[in-house]
Coordinates of C-alpha atoms and ligand atoms in Angstrom, one line a residue:
X1 CA 27.7 -8.2 -5.9
X2 CA 26.2 -6.2 -3.0
X3 CA 23.4 -7.7 -1.0
X4 CA 21.3 -4.6 -1.9
X5 CA 21.3 -5.8 -5.5
X6 CA 19.6 -9.1 -4.5
X7 CA 16.0 -8.2 -5.4
X8 CA 17.1 -6.8 -8.8
X9 CA 19.3 -9.9 -9.6
X10 CA 16.4 -12.2 -8.6
X11 CA 14.1 -10.3 -11.0
X12 CA 16.6 -10.8 -13.7
X13 CA 16.4 -14.6 -13.2
X14 CA 12.6 -14.5 -12.8
X15 CA 12.1 -12.6 -16.0
X16 CA 14.6 -14.7 -18.0
X17 CA 13.4 -18.2 -16.9
X18 CA 9.9 -17.5 -15.5
X19 CA 11.2 -18.8 -12.1
X20 CA 14.3 -18.7 -10.0
X21 CA 16.3 -21.9 -10.8
X22 CA 18.7 -23.7 -8.4
X23 CA 21.6 -22.5 -10.4
X24 CA 20.6 -18.9 -9.6
X25 CA 20.4 -19.6 -5.9
X26 CA 23.9 -21.1 -5.9
X27 CA 25.4 -18.4 -8.1
X28 CA 23.9 -15.6 -5.9
X29 CA 24.9 -17.3 -2.6
X30 CA 28.4 -17.7 -3.8
X31 CA 28.7 -14.1 -4.9
X32 CA 27.3 -12.8 -1.7
X33 CA 29.3 -15.3 0.4
X34 CA 26.1 -16.4 2.2
X35 CA 24.4 -19.8 2.5
X36 CA 21.9 -20.9 -0.1
X37 CA 19.3 -21.2 2.6
X38 CA 19.6 -17.4 3.2
X39 CA 18.8 -16.7 -0.5
X40 CA 16.0 -19.3 -0.4
X41 CA 14.6 -17.4 2.6
X42 CA 14.5 -14.1 0.6
X43 CA 13.0 -15.7 -2.5
X44 CA 10.2 -17.4 -0.5
X45 CA 9.2 -14.1 1.2
X46 CA 8.1 -12.5 -2.0
X47 CA 4.9 -13.5 -3.8
X48 CA 6.2 -12.8 -7.4
X49 CA 9.3 -15.0 -7.2
X50 CA 8.7 -18.6 -8.1
X51 CA 10.9 -21.6 -7.5
X52 CA 9.0 -23.8 -9.9
X53 CA 8.7 -23.5 -13.6
X54 CA 5.8 -21.3 -14.8
X55 CA 4.1 -20.8 -18.1
X56 CA 5.0 -18.2 -20.7
X57 CA 2.2 -16.0 -19.4
X58 CA 1.8 -15.6 -15.7
X59 CA -1.7 -14.3 -14.8
X60 CA -2.2 -12.7 -11.4
X61 CA -5.9 -12.2 -10.8
X62 CA -6.8 -9.8 -8.0
X63 CA -9.0 -11.3 -5.2
X64 CA -9.8 -8.2 -3.2
X65 CA -13.3 -7.7 -1.9
X66 CA -14.1 -5.2 -4.6
X67 CA -13.1 -7.7 -7.2
X68 CA -15.2 -10.4 -5.4
X69 CA -18.2 -8.2 -5.6
X70 CA -17.7 -7.3 -9.2
X71 CA -17.4 -10.9 -10.7
X72 CA -14.1 -12.3 -9.5
X73 CA -15.4 -15.9 -9.2
X74 CA -16.8 -15.9 -12.7
X75 CA -13.7 -14.5 -14.2
X76 CA -11.5 -16.9 -12.3
X77 CA -13.6 -19.8 -13.6
X78 CA -13.2 -18.5 -17.1
X79 CA -9.5 -18.3 -16.9
X80 CA -9.3 -21.8 -15.5
X81 CA -11.6 -23.1 -18.3
X82 CA -9.8 -21.4 -21.1
X83 CA -6.3 -22.2 -20.0
X84 CA -6.9 -25.7 -18.6
X85 CA -4.9 -24.6 -15.5
X86 CA -5.9 -24.3 -11.8
X87 CA -5.2 -21.2 -9.8
X88 CA -2.3 -21.2 -7.3
X89 CA -1.0 -24.5 -8.7
X90 CA 2.1 -25.1 -10.7
X91 CA 1.5 -27.3 -13.7
X92 CA 3.3 -28.6 -16.8
X93 CA 1.3 -26.1 -19.0
X94 CA 4.1 -24.2 -20.9
X95 CA 1.9 -21.3 -21.9
X96 CA -0.1 -20.3 -18.7
X97 CA 0.2 -20.1 -14.9
X98 CA -2.5 -18.7 -12.7
X99 CA -2.2 -17.1 -9.4
X100 CA -4.5 -15.1 -7.2
X101 CA -3.0 -11.9 -5.7
X102 CA -4.1 -9.2 -3.4
X103 CA -4.9 -5.6 -4.4
X104 CA -3.1 -4.6 -7.6
X105 CA -4.1 -0.9 -7.4
X106 CA -7.0 -1.2 -9.9
X107 CA -10.0 -1.2 -7.6
X108 CA -11.8 1.3 -9.8
X109 CA -11.6 -1.1 -12.7
X110 CA -12.3 -4.6 -11.2
X111 CA -12.2 -7.4 -11.8
X112 CA -8.6 -6.8 -12.9
X113 CA -5.5 -9.0 -13.5
X114 CA -1.9 -8.6 -14.4
X115 CA -0.6 -10.7 -17.2
X116 CA 3.2 -10.7 -17.3
X117 CA 2.7 -7.5 -15.2
X118 CA 0.6 -5.7 -17.8
X119 CA -2.8 -4.6 -16.6
X120 CA -6.1 -6.0 -17.8
X121 CA -9.2 -4.4 -16.4
X122 CA -13.0 -4.6 -16.2
X123 CA -12.7 -8.3 -17.0
X124 CA -15.7 -10.4 -17.9
X125 CA -15.8 -14.2 -18.8
X126 CA -16.3 -13.1 -22.4
X127 CA -13.2 -10.9 -22.3
X128 CA -11.2 -13.7 -20.8
X129 CA -12.1 -16.0 -23.7
X130 CA -10.9 -13.4 -26.2
X131 CA -7.6 -12.6 -24.3
X132 CA -6.6 -16.2 -23.9
X133 CA -7.4 -16.9 -27.5
X134 CA -5.3 -14.0 -28.6
X135 CA -2.4 -15.0 -26.4
X136 CA -2.6 -18.5 -27.8
X137 CA -2.4 -17.0 -31.3
X138 CA 0.8 -15.3 -30.3
X139 CA -0.5 -11.7 -30.1
X140 CA 1.8 -9.8 -27.7
X141 CA 0.5 -9.1 -24.2
X142 CA 1.6 -5.5 -24.4
X143 CA -0.8 -4.9 -27.4
X144 CA -3.7 -6.5 -25.6
X145 CA -3.2 -4.7 -22.2
X146 CA -5.6 -1.8 -21.2
X147 CA -4.8 1.7 -20.5
X148 CA -5.3 1.4 -16.8
X149 CA -5.2 5.0 -15.9
X150 CA -7.6 5.9 -13.1
X151 CA -10.0 8.6 -13.8
X152 CA -9.5 11.9 -11.9
X153 CA -13.1 12.3 -11.0
X154 CA -13.0 15.4 -8.9
X155 CA -10.7 18.3 -8.0
X156 CA -11.8 21.4 -6.1
X157 CA -12.0 24.9 -7.6
X158 CA -8.8 26.2 -9.1
X159 CA -7.9 28.2 -6.0
X160 CA -8.1 25.0 -3.9
X161 CA -6.7 22.4 -6.2
X162 CA -3.2 21.4 -5.1
X163 CA -2.2 18.2 -6.8
X164 CA -4.0 18.1 -10.2
X165 CA -3.1 21.7 -11.4
X166 CA -0.7 22.6 -14.2
X167 CA 2.8 21.1 -13.6
X168 CA 6.0 22.6 -14.9
X169 CA 9.2 20.6 -14.5
X170 CA 11.6 22.3 -12.0
X171 CA 9.2 25.0 -10.9
X172 CA 9.1 23.9 -7.3
X173 CA 12.8 23.1 -6.8
X174 CA 13.8 26.4 -8.6
X175 CA 12.7 28.1 -5.4
X176 CA 15.5 26.3 -3.5
X177 CA 18.0 28.7 -5.0
X178 CA 16.6 31.4 -2.7
X179 CA 16.0 29.3 0.4
X180 CA 18.3 28.1 3.1
X181 CA 17.5 24.5 4.2
X182 CA 16.2 25.7 7.5
X183 CA 13.8 28.0 5.7
X184 CA 12.5 25.0 3.6
X185 CA 11.8 23.2 6.9
X186 CA 10.0 26.2 8.2
X187 CA 7.8 26.4 5.2
X188 CA 6.9 22.7 5.4
X189 CA 6.3 23.0 9.1
X190 CA 4.1 26.1 8.6
X191 CA 2.0 24.2 6.0
X192 CA 1.5 21.5 8.7
X193 CA 2.4 18.8 6.3
X194 CA 2.0 15.4 7.9
X195 CA 2.9 12.0 6.2
X196 CA 0.1 10.9 3.9
X197 CA 0.7 7.1 4.2
X198 CA -1.7 6.8 7.2
X199 CA 0.6 7.5 10.2
X200 CA 0.4 11.3 9.7
X201 CA 3.8 12.0 11.3
X202 CA 4.8 15.7 11.0
X203 CA 7.1 15.8 7.9
X204 CA 9.2 18.8 9.0
X205 CA 10.0 17.1 12.3
X206 CA 11.1 13.9 10.4
X207 CA 13.2 15.9 8.0
X208 CA 14.7 17.8 10.9
X209 CA 15.8 14.6 12.7
X210 CA 17.6 13.6 9.5
X211 CA 19.2 17.0 9.0
X212 CA 20.5 17.0 12.6
X213 CA 21.9 13.5 12.2
X214 CA 25.7 13.8 12.0
X215 CA 26.0 10.8 9.5
X216 CA 27.9 11.8 6.4
X217 CA 25.7 9.6 4.2
X218 CA 21.9 10.1 4.3
X219 CA 19.1 8.6 2.2
X220 CA 15.7 9.6 1.0
X221 CA 13.2 6.8 0.2
X222 CA 10.0 7.3 -1.6
X223 CA 7.6 4.6 -0.6
X224 CA 5.7 3.8 -3.8
X225 CA 4.5 0.5 -2.4
X226 CA 0.8 1.4 -1.7
X227 CA -0.6 -2.0 -1.1
X228 CA -3.6 -1.2 1.2
X229 CA -6.5 -2.8 -0.6
X230 CA -8.6 -0.1 -2.3
X231 CA -5.8 2.3 -2.7
X232 CA -4.6 3.5 -6.1
X233 CA -4.0 7.3 -5.7
X234 CA -0.2 7.1 -5.6
X235 CA -0.4 5.2 -8.9
X236 CA -2.4 8.2 -10.3
X237 CA 0.3 10.6 -9.2
X238 CA 3.0 8.4 -10.7
X239 CA 1.0 8.3 -13.9
X240 CA 0.1 11.9 -14.1
X241 CA 2.8 13.8 -12.1
X242 CA 6.0 11.8 -11.8
X243 CA 8.1 15.0 -11.8
X244 CA 6.3 16.4 -8.9
X245 CA 7.2 13.4 -6.8
X246 CA 10.9 13.6 -7.8
X247 CA 10.9 17.3 -7.0
X248 CA 9.5 16.5 -3.5
X249 CA 12.4 14.1 -3.0
X250 CA 14.9 16.7 -4.1
X251 CA 13.4 19.2 -1.7
X252 CA 13.7 16.6 1.1
X253 CA 17.3 16.0 0.2
X254 CA 18.1 19.7 0.2
X255 CA 16.5 20.2 3.6
X256 CA 18.2 17.2 5.2
X257 CA 21.5 17.0 3.5
X258 CA 20.9 13.5 1.9
X259 CA 22.8 12.5 -1.2
X260 CA 21.0 9.5 -2.5
X261 CA 17.4 8.6 -3.0
X262 CA 15.4 5.5 -3.9
X263 CA 11.9 5.1 -5.2
X264 CA 10.6 1.6 -4.0
X265 CA 8.1 0.9 -6.6
X266 CA 5.6 -2.0 -6.0
X267 CA 6.0 -4.8 -8.5
X268 CA 2.3 -4.5 -9.4
X269 CA 3.1 -1.1 -10.9
X270 CA 6.0 -2.1 -13.0
X271 CA 4.2 -1.0 -16.1
X272 CA 5.0 2.5 -14.8
X273 CA 8.7 1.8 -14.5
X274 CA 9.6 3.3 -17.8
X275 CA 7.7 6.4 -17.1
X276 CA 9.6 7.0 -13.9
X277 CA 12.9 6.1 -15.6
X278 CA 12.2 8.6 -18.4
X279 CA 11.3 11.3 -15.9
X280 CA 14.5 10.7 -13.9
X281 CA 16.5 10.9 -17.2
X282 CA 14.8 14.1 -18.1
X283 CA 15.8 15.6 -14.7
X284 CA 19.4 14.5 -15.1
X285 CA 19.5 16.1 -18.6
X286 CA 18.3 19.3 -17.2
X287 CA 20.8 19.1 -14.3
X288 CA 18.0 18.8 -11.8
X289 CA 19.5 15.6 -10.5
X290 CA 23.2 14.8 -10.1
X291 CA 26.0 17.0 -9.0
X292 CA 25.7 20.7 -8.1
X293 CA 21.9 20.8 -8.7
X294 CA 20.6 24.2 -9.7
X295 CA 24.3 25.4 -9.4
X296 CA 23.8 25.2 -5.5
X297 CA 27.3 24.4 -4.2
X298 CA 27.6 20.9 -2.7
X299 CA 24.0 20.0 -3.6
X300 CA 24.5 16.5 -5.0
X301 CA 21.6 14.1 -5.1
X302 CA 20.5 11.3 -7.4
X303 CA 17.7 8.8 -7.4
X304 CA 17.5 5.0 -8.2
X305 CA 14.4 2.9 -8.6
X306 CA 14.0 -0.4 -6.8
X307 CA 11.3 -2.8 -7.8
X308 CA 9.5 -4.6 -5.0
X309 CA 8.4 -8.2 -5.5
X310 CA 5.0 -8.5 -4.0
X311 CA 4.7 -8.3 -0.2
X312 CA 2.1 -6.0 1.5
X313 CA 4.1 -5.7 4.7
X314 CA 6.9 -3.9 2.8
X315 CA 4.7 -0.8 2.9
X316 CA 5.8 -0.6 6.5
X317 CA 8.9 1.7 6.5
X318 CA 11.3 -0.6 8.3
X319 CA 10.2 -3.6 6.3
X320 CA 10.7 -1.5 3.1
X321 CA 14.3 -0.7 4.2
X322 CA 15.0 -4.3 4.9
X323 CA 13.7 -5.2 1.5
X324 CA 15.8 -2.4 -0.2
X325 CA 18.9 -3.9 1.6
X326 CA 18.1 -7.2 -0.2
X327 CA 16.6 -9.1 2.7
X328 CA 13.3 -10.5 3.6
X329 CA 11.0 -7.5 4.1
X330 CA 10.3 -8.1 7.8
X331 CA 9.6 -5.1 9.9
X332 CA 12.3 -4.2 12.4
X333 CA 11.8 -4.2 16.1
X334 CA 11.0 -0.5 16.8
X335 CA 13.8 0.8 19.0
X336 CA 14.8 3.7 16.8
X337 CA 13.5 5.7 13.9
X338 CA 14.9 5.3 10.4
X339 CA 16.2 8.9 10.7
X340 CA 18.5 7.5 13.3
X341 CA 19.1 4.0 11.9
X342 CA 17.7 3.5 8.4
X343 CA 19.0 2.2 5.1
X344 CA 22.5 0.6 5.6
X345 CA 22.2 1.9 9.2
X346 CA 22.4 5.5 8.0
X347 CA 19.9 8.3 8.7
X348 CA 17.0 7.8 6.2
X349 CA 13.8 9.7 5.5
X350 CA 10.9 7.5 4.2
X351 CA 7.8 9.2 3.0
X352 CA 5.2 8.1 0.5
X353 CA 4.5 9.3 -3.0
X354 CA 1.7 11.7 -2.0
X355 CA 3.7 13.3 0.8
X356 CA 6.6 14.2 -1.5
X357 CA 4.2 15.5 -4.2
X358 CA 2.5 17.7 -1.6
X359 CA 5.9 18.9 -0.3
X360 CA 6.8 20.0 -3.8
X361 CA 3.5 21.9 -4.1
X362 CA 4.1 23.6 -0.8
X363 CA 7.5 24.9 -2.0
X364 CA 6.0 25.9 -5.3
X365 CA 2.8 27.6 -4.0
X366 CA 4.1 28.6 -0.6
X367 CA 2.5 27.7 2.7
X368 CA 0.1 30.6 2.8
X369 CA -1.7 29.2 -0.2
X370 CA -2.0 25.8 1.5
X371 CA -3.0 27.2 4.9
X372 CA -6.2 28.7 3.5
X373 CA -7.4 25.3 2.5
X374 CA -8.7 22.6 4.8
X375 CA -9.4 22.6 8.6
X376 CA -7.5 23.9 11.6
X377 CA -5.4 20.8 12.0
X378 CA -5.5 19.4 8.5
X379 CA -4.2 21.8 5.8
X380 CA -4.7 21.5 2.1
X381 CA -6.3 18.6 0.1
X382 CA -6.2 14.8 0.3
X383 CA -6.3 12.3 -2.5
X384 CA -8.8 9.5 -2.1
X385 CA -9.1 6.4 -4.2
X386 CA -12.9 5.6 -4.3
X387 CA -14.2 2.2 -5.3
X388 CA -17.2 -0.1 -4.7
X389 CA -20.9 0.5 -5.2
X390 CA -20.5 3.9 -6.9
X391 CA -21.3 5.2 -10.3
X392 CA -18.0 7.2 -10.5
X393 CA -15.1 5.2 -9.1
X394 CA -11.7 6.9 -9.3
X395 CA -9.5 9.6 -7.8
X396 CA -11.0 12.4 -5.7
X397 CA -8.9 15.4 -4.6
X398 CA -11.0 16.6 -1.7
X399 CA -10.4 19.5 0.7
X400 CA -9.7 18.2 4.2
X401 CA -13.0 18.7 6.1
X402 CA -15.2 17.3 3.4
X403 CA -17.8 15.0 4.9
X404 CA -18.3 11.4 3.9
X405 CA -21.8 12.3 2.8
X406 CA -20.4 14.9 0.4
X407 CA -18.0 12.3 -1.0
X408 CA -20.8 9.8 -1.4
X409 CA -22.8 12.4 -3.4
X410 CA -19.8 13.3 -5.6
X411 CA -19.1 9.6 -6.5
X412 CA -22.8 8.9 -6.9
X413 CA -22.8 6.1 -4.3
X414 CA -25.8 3.7 -4.7
X415 CA -27.6 3.1 -1.4
X416 CA -24.4 3.2 0.7
X417 CA -24.6 1.3 3.9
X418 CA -21.0 0.2 4.9
X419 CA -18.0 2.4 4.1
X420 CA -14.4 1.2 4.7
X421 CA -12.0 4.0 5.3
X422 CA -8.2 3.5 4.9
X423 CA -8.4 -0.1 3.7
X424 CA -8.9 -3.2 5.8
X425 CA -6.6 -2.0 8.6
X426 CA -8.6 1.3 8.8
X427 CA -12.1 1.7 10.1
X428 CA -15.6 0.9 9.0
X429 CA -18.4 3.4 9.4
X430 CA -22.2 3.0 9.2
X431 CA -25.0 5.3 8.0
X432 CA -25.2 7.2 11.3
X433 CA -21.6 8.4 10.7
X434 CA -21.8 9.8 7.2
X435 CA -21.6 13.3 8.6
X436 CA -18.1 12.7 9.8
X437 CA -15.4 14.7 8.1
X438 CA -12.2 13.6 6.4
X439 CA -9.5 15.2 8.5
X440 CA -6.8 14.4 11.1
X441 CA -9.3 15.6 13.8
X442 CA -11.9 13.1 12.8
X443 CA -11.5 10.5 9.9
X444 CA -7.8 10.5 9.2
X445 CA -8.0 8.6 5.9
X446 CA -4.8 7.3 4.3
X447 CA -6.4 7.2 0.8
X448 CA -8.7 4.2 0.4
X449 CA -12.5 4.6 0.5
X450 CA -14.5 1.4 -0.3
X451 CA -18.2 1.9 -0.4
X452 CA -20.7 -1.0 -0.1
X453 CA -24.5 -1.0 -0.4
X454 CA -27.0 -3.0 1.7
X455 CA -27.0 -6.0 -0.6
X456 CA -23.4 -6.8 0.3
X457 CA -22.5 -9.3 3.0
X458 CA -20.6 -7.7 5.8
X459 CA -19.3 -11.1 6.8
X460 CA -17.9 -11.6 3.3
X461 CA -16.1 -8.2 3.5
X462 CA -14.6 -9.1 6.9
X463 CA -13.6 -12.6 5.7
X464 CA -11.9 -11.2 2.7
X465 CA -9.9 -8.8 4.9
X466 CA -8.9 -11.4 7.5
X467 CA -7.9 -13.8 4.7
X468 CA -5.7 -11.0 3.3
X469 CA -4.0 -10.3 6.6
X470 CA -3.5 -14.1 7.1
X471 CA -1.7 -14.3 3.7
X472 CA 0.3 -11.2 4.2
X473 CA 1.5 -11.7 7.8
X474 CA 5.3 -12.2 7.8
X475 CA 4.7 -14.6 10.6
X476 CA 7.4 -13.2 12.8
X477 CA 5.3 -12.5 15.9
X478 CA 2.8 -14.9 17.4
X479 CA -0.1 -12.5 18.2
X480 CA -0.3 -11.6 14.5
X481 CA 0.4 -15.0 13.0
X482 CA -2.0 -16.8 15.5
X483 CA -4.4 -14.0 16.0
X484 CA -5.4 -13.7 12.3
X485 CA -5.9 -17.4 12.1
X486 CA -8.1 -17.3 15.3
X487 CA -10.2 -14.5 13.8
X488 CA -10.5 -16.5 10.6
X489 CA -11.8 -19.4 12.7
X490 CA -14.4 -17.2 14.2
X491 CA -15.7 -16.2 10.8
X492 CA -16.0 -19.9 10.0
X493 CA -18.0 -20.4 13.1
X494 CA -20.4 -17.6 12.1
X495 CA -20.8 -19.1 8.7
X496 CA -21.5 -22.5 10.2
X497 CA -24.2 -21.0 12.4
X498 CA -22.4 -22.0 15.7
X499 CA -21.1 -18.7 16.9
X500 CA -22.1 -17.5 20.3
X501 CA -21.9 -14.0 21.8
X502 CA -18.8 -15.2 23.6
X503 CA -17.1 -15.7 20.2
X504 CA -17.7 -12.1 19.3
X505 CA -16.3 -11.0 22.7
X506 CA -13.3 -13.1 21.9
X507 CA -12.9 -11.3 18.6
X508 CA -12.7 -8.0 20.3
X509 CA -10.3 -9.2 22.9
X510 CA -8.0 -10.7 20.3
X511 CA -8.1 -7.5 18.3
X512 CA -6.9 -5.7 21.5
X513 CA -4.2 -8.3 22.2
X514 CA -2.9 -8.0 18.7
X515 CA -3.0 -4.2 18.8
X516 CA -0.9 -4.2 22.0
X517 CA 1.6 -7.0 21.2
X518 CA 2.2 -7.1 17.5
X519 CA 5.4 -5.6 16.1
X520 CA 4.0 -3.7 13.1
X521 CA 0.9 -2.1 11.8
X522 CA -0.2 -5.2 10.0
X523 CA -0.7 -7.2 13.2
X524 CA -1.7 -4.1 15.2
X525 CA -4.6 -3.2 13.1
X526 CA -5.7 -6.4 11.3
X527 CA -8.4 -7.1 14.0
X528 CA -9.6 -3.6 14.1
X529 CA -12.3 -3.6 11.4
X530 CA -13.8 -6.9 12.6
X531 CA -14.0 -5.7 16.1
X532 CA -15.4 -2.4 15.1
X533 CA -18.0 -3.9 12.8
X534 CA -19.4 -6.0 15.6
X535 CA -20.2 -2.7 17.5
X536 CA -21.3 -0.7 14.5
X537 CA -23.4 -3.3 12.8
X538 CA -24.6 -5.0 15.9
X539 CA -28.0 -5.8 14.4
X540 CA -26.3 -7.6 11.7
X541 CA -24.0 -9.6 14.0
X542 CA -26.7 -10.3 16.5
X543 CA -28.6 -12.1 13.9
X544 CA -25.6 -14.3 13.3
X545 CA -25.2 -15.4 16.9
X546 CA -26.6 -18.7 18.1
X547 CA -28.4 -18.5 21.4
X548 CA -27.1 -21.4 23.5
X549 CA -30.0 -23.2 25.3
X550 CA -27.7 -25.2 27.4
X551 CA -26.7 -22.4 29.7
X552 CA -23.2 -22.3 28.1
X553 CA -20.6 -21.6 30.7
X554 CA -17.3 -20.0 29.8
X555 CA -14.6 -22.7 30.3
X556 CA -11.7 -20.4 29.8
X557 CA -11.7 -16.7 30.7
X558 CA -9.2 -15.2 28.3
X559 CA -9.5 -11.8 29.8
X560 CA -8.4 -13.1 33.1
X561 CA -5.7 -15.3 31.6
X562 CA -4.0 -12.4 29.8
X563 CA -4.6 -9.6 32.3
X564 CA -1.0 -9.9 33.9
X565 CA 0.5 -9.8 30.4
X566 CA -1.6 -6.9 29.5
X567 CA -0.5 -4.9 32.5
X568 CA 3.1 -5.8 31.7
X569 CA 2.8 -4.5 28.2
X570 CA 1.1 -1.3 29.3
X571 CA 3.9 -0.6 31.8
X572 CA 6.7 -1.2 29.3
X573 CA 5.2 1.2 26.7
Ligands
SF4_1 FE1 5.1 -9.7 10.8 FE2 2.6 -9.5 11.6 FE3 4.6 -9.2 13.4 FE4 4.1 -7.4 11.5 S1 2.8 -7.8 13.2 S2 6.1 -8.2 12.1 S3 3.4 -8.6 9.8 S4 4.0 -11.1 12.2

């Protein structure tokens, strides 16, 4: 057995027994010739692997902020009452186990839960009573589950729609017959395609690095692990246009010379697994995957699906590669790009679902079509997942350059006050910024837009975000592990009414320290929203601050204490 099979093997045990028994740990350790502790380390990293027995039905209730505002607590109480179980505890109940989980990609249909990984959406206490009753009566989970498809709420005019237009299998890749790989890279470059996962790295540049790598074996990885709370647009692409994503991967393989691809699908989307498998089978049948694709000599490429197991940090490309190799999904220390040292130390391209889909459309429609849409630096359209206090939550395909105000009108936001762009690690904006435009020049949104009205507590939003980061930190670096805990303590102080203006300054300093010293994006950006909110919603936070009558003196000057370290970090960057 290869180490890279580890996650799949663990899923087999998890699905068979409802948990990973000791015998599985011993068996796997023996086959891999590693210690049992090493296997335990991998199992403990992923939220969806259990080491204790669970009930026949494992219920994961999403605890994101959207869910909280839409009735999470009432639904949670109903599940506990109807099952007799307590959330996040293992019990002797042979039927049910209850766990909270972070965003499951259903923010437009909250409160939502996964029961044995089938989606249940728009839950109410009444619905919970009926679901649990039906499960107790032996009705199959699959028949009770919802159609969780997100509604495509908006696409631009036909001349400007890129993603949600008619799709014909093989239409994009058919053009490869007439293009040299360097011409493919030129077209992608001319269309100014940047990665759509949030980092916006130029795609043609990344693919060229891989093409120029002398390694004989190269890999393409599609990151289908969108875990940023509030994001569900990649799920919509997998649901509606799985072939387009696969074509994007094939184009990438052609351009770079890669022979093998992986789709790393987040476990929360495993109800889409068969759809992806069927699409891959269809491609193989039509000789669009496999050997000598499209009769192009030496063009051999095939794709495998790997299921994740519940770890937000695996959305970071090097963590995802580690996970794919069958290890704990801990981000690597950044001293090279995956195009140099990637999967199994070979040159690897990692792009997300939307990026591959866009690449396929560029080759199908040609770069001139794309170049006419968008702004100077942001070409084409962007998919947004819109949720929160809006009448029309769902998927929006907007032209880059669309303003926040225009989006608020499209989704019929009700008295918007606080908008969170790109999830908790993105940025928050207030009413004075609603004229800002979605674009790489201004608001470079990865895909999540959460909208809150004035009745919502900003503190509750921030608390939910920090709790999320605290849970999801892999714990490897101190600034992230300790920093998120410290930020959480500051929130507790605000709630207790004992927060001073110095605490708010501390928050901003910690956000900066975490940004400069954390290894990956999780730690680098987990303090960003809190820090920004203190500035952008200063009236709100000023009301939360206690004025100290005793002439409080700063006993410890953190700025001074870390100044040498700060300097050192800056000089080594
Ligand atoms: Fe892990 Fe946080 Fe460090 Fe990222 S920043 S490697 S999540 S501890």
